[in-house]
Amino acid sequence: AQSVAQPEDQVNVAEGNPLTVKCTYSVSGNPYLFWYVQYPNRGLQFLLKYITGDNLVKGSYGFEAEFNKSQTSFHLKKPSALVSDSALYFCAVRGGLTTSGTYKYIFGTGTRLKVLA
Amino acid sequence: NAGVTQTPKFQVLKTGQSMTLQCAQDMNHEYMSWYRQDPGMGLRLIHYSVGAGITDQGEVPNGYNVSRSTTEDFPLRLLSAAPSQTSVYFCASSLTGRYGNSPLHFGNGTRLTVT
């Protein structure tokens, strides 16, 4: 069964330092992977996705993610963190095909990023 | 474009009461879904729809009903509210669910408390 794990509940980083939010996955076949961000009292916003192609994917707000097939990981990164990046981050993976002929999405439990001034 | 609009933003119910959470999207998206978000559990899929007139159950469907009479609207009904349904509910849509490569667009959520 497809699954995704975010091993850290919280990540603290100083403003201006690089940040990494970790995600590992388990799927059969090729993975379709996503990152979303949730600001307080808001819905999730799409940041980036990996479907195929280059292992380094660039997304919104200066974020990027590195797909590593051998380590089954899809870590979110940013070269220089901002205080405004403080939020809850979710990794998601395409789940199995349903009887409706559509795919579900499986979300991780989320990682809270705190960028300290 | 408004995107995905959810109403109400907050709701308090007594055990046994029923209510409908509204969701509308103006992007002509084929796929719509409802999730609940609980601390430490991520997002769990309640129900989803691949088009008008077609709905299916997700991971945690018990106690909830949905219908999709139009492309735009996908209301979620709580039949008889229970304290275990206290949660934040999100409606999300995507262009299609057929390939699993379309990002989801989320509403801002409904925070429901059942006492």
Short mmCIF file of C-alpha atoms in Angstrom, two decimals:
data_model
loop_
_atom_site.label_atom_id
_atom_site.label_comp_id
_atom_site.label_asym_id
_atom_site.label_seq_id
_atom_site.Cartn_x
_atom_site.Cartn_y
_atom_site.Cartn_z
CA ALA A 1 0.00 0.00 0.00
CA GLN A 2 1.16 3.53 -0.74
CA SER A 3 2.26 5.63 2.20
CA VAL A 4 4.21 8.74 3.04
CA ALA A 5 6.06 9.66 6.22
CA GLN A 6 7.27 12.95 7.62
CA PRO A 7 9.65 11.95 10.42
CA GLU A 8 9.87 15.37 12.10
CA ASP A 9 6.94 17.01 13.84
CA GLN A 10 8.78 20.32 14.01
CA VAL A 11 11.83 21.88 12.41
CA ASN A 12 13.44 25.03 13.74
CA VAL A 13 15.82 27.07 11.61
CA ALA A 14 17.34 30.52 11.88
CA GLU A 15 16.35 33.13 9.34
CA GLY A 16 18.80 33.20 6.44
CA ASN A 17 19.91 29.59 6.98
CA PRO A 18 19.01 26.79 4.56
CA LEU A 19 16.04 24.66 5.51
CA THR A 20 15.10 21.06 4.84
CA VAL A 21 11.77 19.37 5.59
CA LYS A 22 11.95 15.62 5.19
CA CYS A 23 9.57 13.22 3.46
CA THR A 24 9.92 9.55 2.64
CA TYR A 25 7.50 7.46 0.65
CA SER A 26 6.54 3.90 -0.10
CA VAL A 27 4.75 3.15 -3.37
CA SER A 28 4.48 0.44 -5.94
CA GLY A 29 5.48 1.76 -9.32
CA ASN A 30 6.59 5.30 -10.10
CA PRO A 31 5.77 7.84 -7.40
CA TYR A 32 3.82 11.04 -7.96
CA LEU A 33 4.84 13.34 -5.10
CA PHE A 34 3.58 16.71 -3.88
CA TRP A 35 4.37 19.36 -1.28
CA TYR A 36 1.77 21.69 0.22
CA VAL A 37 2.01 24.50 2.76
CA GLN A 38 -0.64 25.53 5.28
CA TYR A 39 -0.62 28.94 6.93
CA PRO A 40 -2.68 29.50 10.11
CA ASN A 41 -6.44 29.33 9.58
CA ARG A 42 -6.02 28.68 5.86
CA GLY A 43 -6.33 25.73 3.54
CA LEU A 44 -3.37 23.94 2.04
CA GLN A 45 -1.58 25.58 -0.88
CA PHE A 46 0.26 23.63 -3.54
CA LEU A 47 4.03 24.25 -3.67
CA LEU A 48 5.44 21.77 -6.15
CA LYS A 49 5.20 18.27 -7.55
CA TYR A 50 7.38 15.54 -8.98
CA ILE A 51 5.91 13.34 -11.69
CA THR A 52 8.91 12.51 -13.86
CA GLY A 53 12.07 14.15 -15.16
CA ASP A 54 14.70 16.10 -13.25
CA ASN A 55 15.27 15.03 -9.69
CA LEU A 56 15.37 18.67 -8.53
CA VAL A 57 11.96 20.29 -8.77
CA LYS A 58 11.45 24.02 -8.36
CA GLY A 59 8.24 25.43 -6.96
CA SER A 60 6.58 28.49 -5.49
CA TYR A 61 8.11 30.99 -3.04
CA GLY A 62 11.67 29.83 -3.73
CA PHE A 63 11.13 26.28 -2.55
CA GLU A 64 12.54 23.25 -4.27
CA ALA A 65 12.48 19.53 -3.62
CA GLU A 66 14.93 16.75 -4.34
CA PHE A 67 13.62 13.40 -5.47
CA ASN A 68 15.88 10.48 -4.51
CA LYS A 69 14.68 7.15 -5.81
CA SER A 70 17.27 5.02 -4.02
CA GLN A 71 16.43 6.58 -0.65
CA THR A 72 12.69 6.86 -1.47
CA SER A 73 12.78 10.46 -0.31
CA PHE A 74 11.39 13.78 -1.48
CA HIS A 75 12.81 16.42 0.84
CA LEU A 76 11.68 20.04 0.61
CA LYS A 77 14.43 22.65 0.63
CA LYS A 78 15.03 26.35 0.52
CA PRO A 79 18.47 27.98 0.38
CA SER A 80 17.64 30.87 2.72
CA ALA A 81 14.71 30.70 5.16
CA LEU A 82 12.41 33.64 5.88
CA VAL A 83 10.34 34.20 9.02
CA SER A 84 7.30 34.25 6.73
CA ASP A 85 8.06 30.62 5.75
CA SER A 86 6.90 29.55 9.20
CA ALA A 87 3.94 27.25 8.54
CA LEU A 88 2.80 23.64 8.45
CA TYR A 89 4.15 21.60 5.52
CA PHE A 90 2.57 18.47 4.10
CA CYS A 91 4.04 15.88 1.79
CA ALA A 92 1.59 13.84 -0.30
CA VAL A 93 1.79 10.92 -2.67
CA ARG A 94 -0.57 9.59 -5.29
CA GLY A 95 -2.39 6.59 -3.86
CA GLY A 96 -3.90 3.62 -5.62
CA LEU A 97 -6.46 3.60 -8.40
CA THR A 98 -10.03 3.46 -7.11
CA THR A 99 -13.05 1.70 -8.54
CA SER A 100 -14.16 5.12 -9.85
CA GLY A 101 -11.11 5.19 -12.11
CA THR A 102 -9.50 7.98 -10.18
CA TYR A 103 -6.52 8.31 -7.86
CA LYS A 104 -6.58 9.28 -4.21
CA TYR A 105 -3.90 11.37 -2.53
CA ILE A 106 -2.24 10.23 0.68
CA PHE A 107 -0.96 12.94 3.00
CA GLY A 108 1.75 12.85 5.62
CA THR A 109 1.08 14.05 9.16
CA GLY A 110 2.73 17.39 8.55
CA THR A 111 5.88 19.15 9.77
CA ARG A 112 5.72 22.49 11.50
CA LEU A 113 8.49 24.79 10.34
CA LYS A 114 9.51 27.59 12.63
CA VAL A 115 11.93 30.18 11.28
CA LEU A 116 13.51 32.20 14.06
CA ALA A 117 14.48 35.83 13.55
CA ASN B 1 -11.55 33.62 -9.53
CA ALA B 2 -12.69 32.80 -6.02
CA GLY B 3 -11.26 29.25 -6.22
CA VAL B 4 -12.76 26.93 -3.60
CA THR B 5 -15.24 28.56 -1.21
CA GLN B 6 -16.34 26.89 2.01
CA THR B 7 -19.08 27.98 4.39
CA PRO B 8 -19.43 28.36 7.30
CA LYS B 9 -15.98 29.07 8.73
CA PHE B 10 -16.96 28.01 12.23
CA GLN B 11 -19.78 25.89 13.60
CA VAL B 12 -20.75 24.53 17.00
CA LEU B 13 -23.22 21.65 17.13
CA LYS B 14 -24.78 19.64 19.89
CA THR B 15 -24.56 15.87 19.74
CA GLY B 16 -27.26 14.49 17.47
CA GLN B 17 -27.77 17.64 15.43
CA SER B 18 -27.34 17.59 11.67
CA MET B 19 -25.85 20.17 9.36
CA THR B 20 -24.46 20.73 5.89
CA LEU B 21 -21.03 22.10 5.10
CA GLN B 22 -21.05 23.93 1.79
CA CYS B 23 -18.33 23.82 -0.84
CA ALA B 24 -18.28 25.53 -4.23
CA GLN B 25 -15.56 25.88 -6.87
CA ASP B 26 -15.52 28.11 -9.92
CA MET B 27 -12.65 26.49 -11.82
CA ASN B 28 -14.73 23.88 -13.67
CA HIS B 29 -12.83 21.15 -11.86
CA GLU B 30 -13.93 17.60 -12.43
CA TYR B 31 -12.67 16.20 -9.12
CA MET B 32 -13.87 17.35 -5.69
CA SER B 33 -13.20 15.91 -2.27
CA TRP B 34 -13.67 16.39 1.47
CA TYR B 35 -10.95 15.89 4.06
CA ARG B 36 -10.84 16.19 7.80
CA GLN B 37 -7.72 17.41 9.55
CA ASP B 38 -6.96 16.22 13.06
CA PRO B 39 -3.78 16.89 15.07
CA GLY B 40 -1.08 14.31 14.42
CA MET B 41 -3.15 12.52 11.77
CA GLY B 42 -2.65 14.62 8.68
CA LEU B 43 -5.57 14.80 6.26
CA ARG B 44 -7.99 11.94 5.89
CA LEU B 45 -10.28 11.58 2.90
CA ILE B 46 -14.01 11.42 3.72
CA HIS B 47 -15.74 11.38 0.32
CA TYR B 48 -14.87 12.35 -3.20
CA SER B 49 -16.51 12.92 -6.57
CA VAL B 50 -15.21 12.54 -10.11
CA GLY B 51 -18.05 14.49 -11.69
CA ALA B 52 -21.67 15.53 -11.34
CA GLY B 53 -23.80 12.62 -10.18
CA ILE B 54 -20.81 10.47 -9.16
CA THR B 55 -19.58 10.14 -5.58
CA ASP B 56 -17.55 7.58 -3.69
CA GLN B 57 -16.32 6.87 -0.19
CA GLY B 58 -12.90 7.72 1.08
CA GLU B 59 -11.00 6.55 4.12
CA VAL B 60 -13.41 7.75 6.86
CA PRO B 61 -16.93 8.04 5.37
CA ASN B 62 -19.07 6.90 8.33
CA GLY B 63 -21.45 9.56 9.59
CA TYR B 64 -21.18 11.70 6.47
CA ASN B 65 -23.13 11.96 3.22
CA VAL B 66 -22.34 13.83 0.02
CA SER B 67 -24.00 14.60 -3.27
CA ARG B 68 -22.82 16.27 -6.49
CA SER B 69 -25.73 17.62 -8.48
CA THR B 70 -23.61 20.20 -10.31
CA THR B 71 -19.96 20.51 -11.28
CA GLU B 72 -19.56 23.48 -8.94
CA ASP B 73 -21.04 22.29 -5.66
CA PHE B 74 -20.14 19.44 -3.33
CA PRO B 75 -21.89 19.72 0.07
CA LEU B 76 -21.00 17.48 3.01
CA ARG B 77 -23.81 16.45 5.36
CA LEU B 78 -23.35 15.37 8.93
CA LEU B 79 -26.31 13.16 9.69
CA SER B 80 -26.18 13.05 13.50
CA ALA B 81 -23.19 14.88 14.90
CA ALA B 82 -20.92 13.14 17.40
CA PRO B 83 -18.01 14.56 19.47
CA SER B 84 -15.64 12.40 17.38
CA GLN B 85 -16.54 14.59 14.40
CA THR B 86 -14.98 17.63 16.02
CA SER B 87 -12.37 18.57 13.45
CA VAL B 88 -11.37 20.99 10.72
CA TYR B 89 -12.96 20.11 7.40
CA PHE B 90 -11.43 20.97 4.05
CA CYS B 91 -12.95 20.83 0.62
CA ALA B 92 -10.48 20.39 -2.23
CA SER B 93 -10.78 20.20 -6.00
CA SER B 94 -8.54 19.40 -8.92
CA LEU B 95 -8.84 19.51 -12.66
CA THR B 96 -9.17 15.75 -12.81
CA GLY B 97 -8.48 12.74 -10.63
CA ARG B 98 -7.88 10.40 -13.55
CA TYR B 99 -4.09 10.53 -13.55
CA GLY B 100 -3.21 11.58 -10.01
CA ASN B 101 -0.97 14.39 -11.24
CA SER B 102 -3.28 17.39 -10.74
CA PRO B 103 -2.60 19.49 -7.64
CA LEU B 104 -5.45 19.95 -5.21
CA HIS B 105 -6.92 23.40 -4.57
CA PHE B 106 -8.18 23.78 -1.03
CA GLY B 107 -10.80 25.94 0.59
CA ASN B 108 -10.02 27.72 3.86
CA GLY B 109 -11.77 25.15 5.98
CA THR B 110 -14.66 24.83 8.41
CA ARG B 111 -13.81 24.42 12.08
CA LEU B 112 -16.51 22.23 13.62
CA THR B 113 -17.00 21.59 17.32
CA VAL B 114 -19.51 19.03 18.56
CA THR B 115 -20.42 19.25 22.23
#
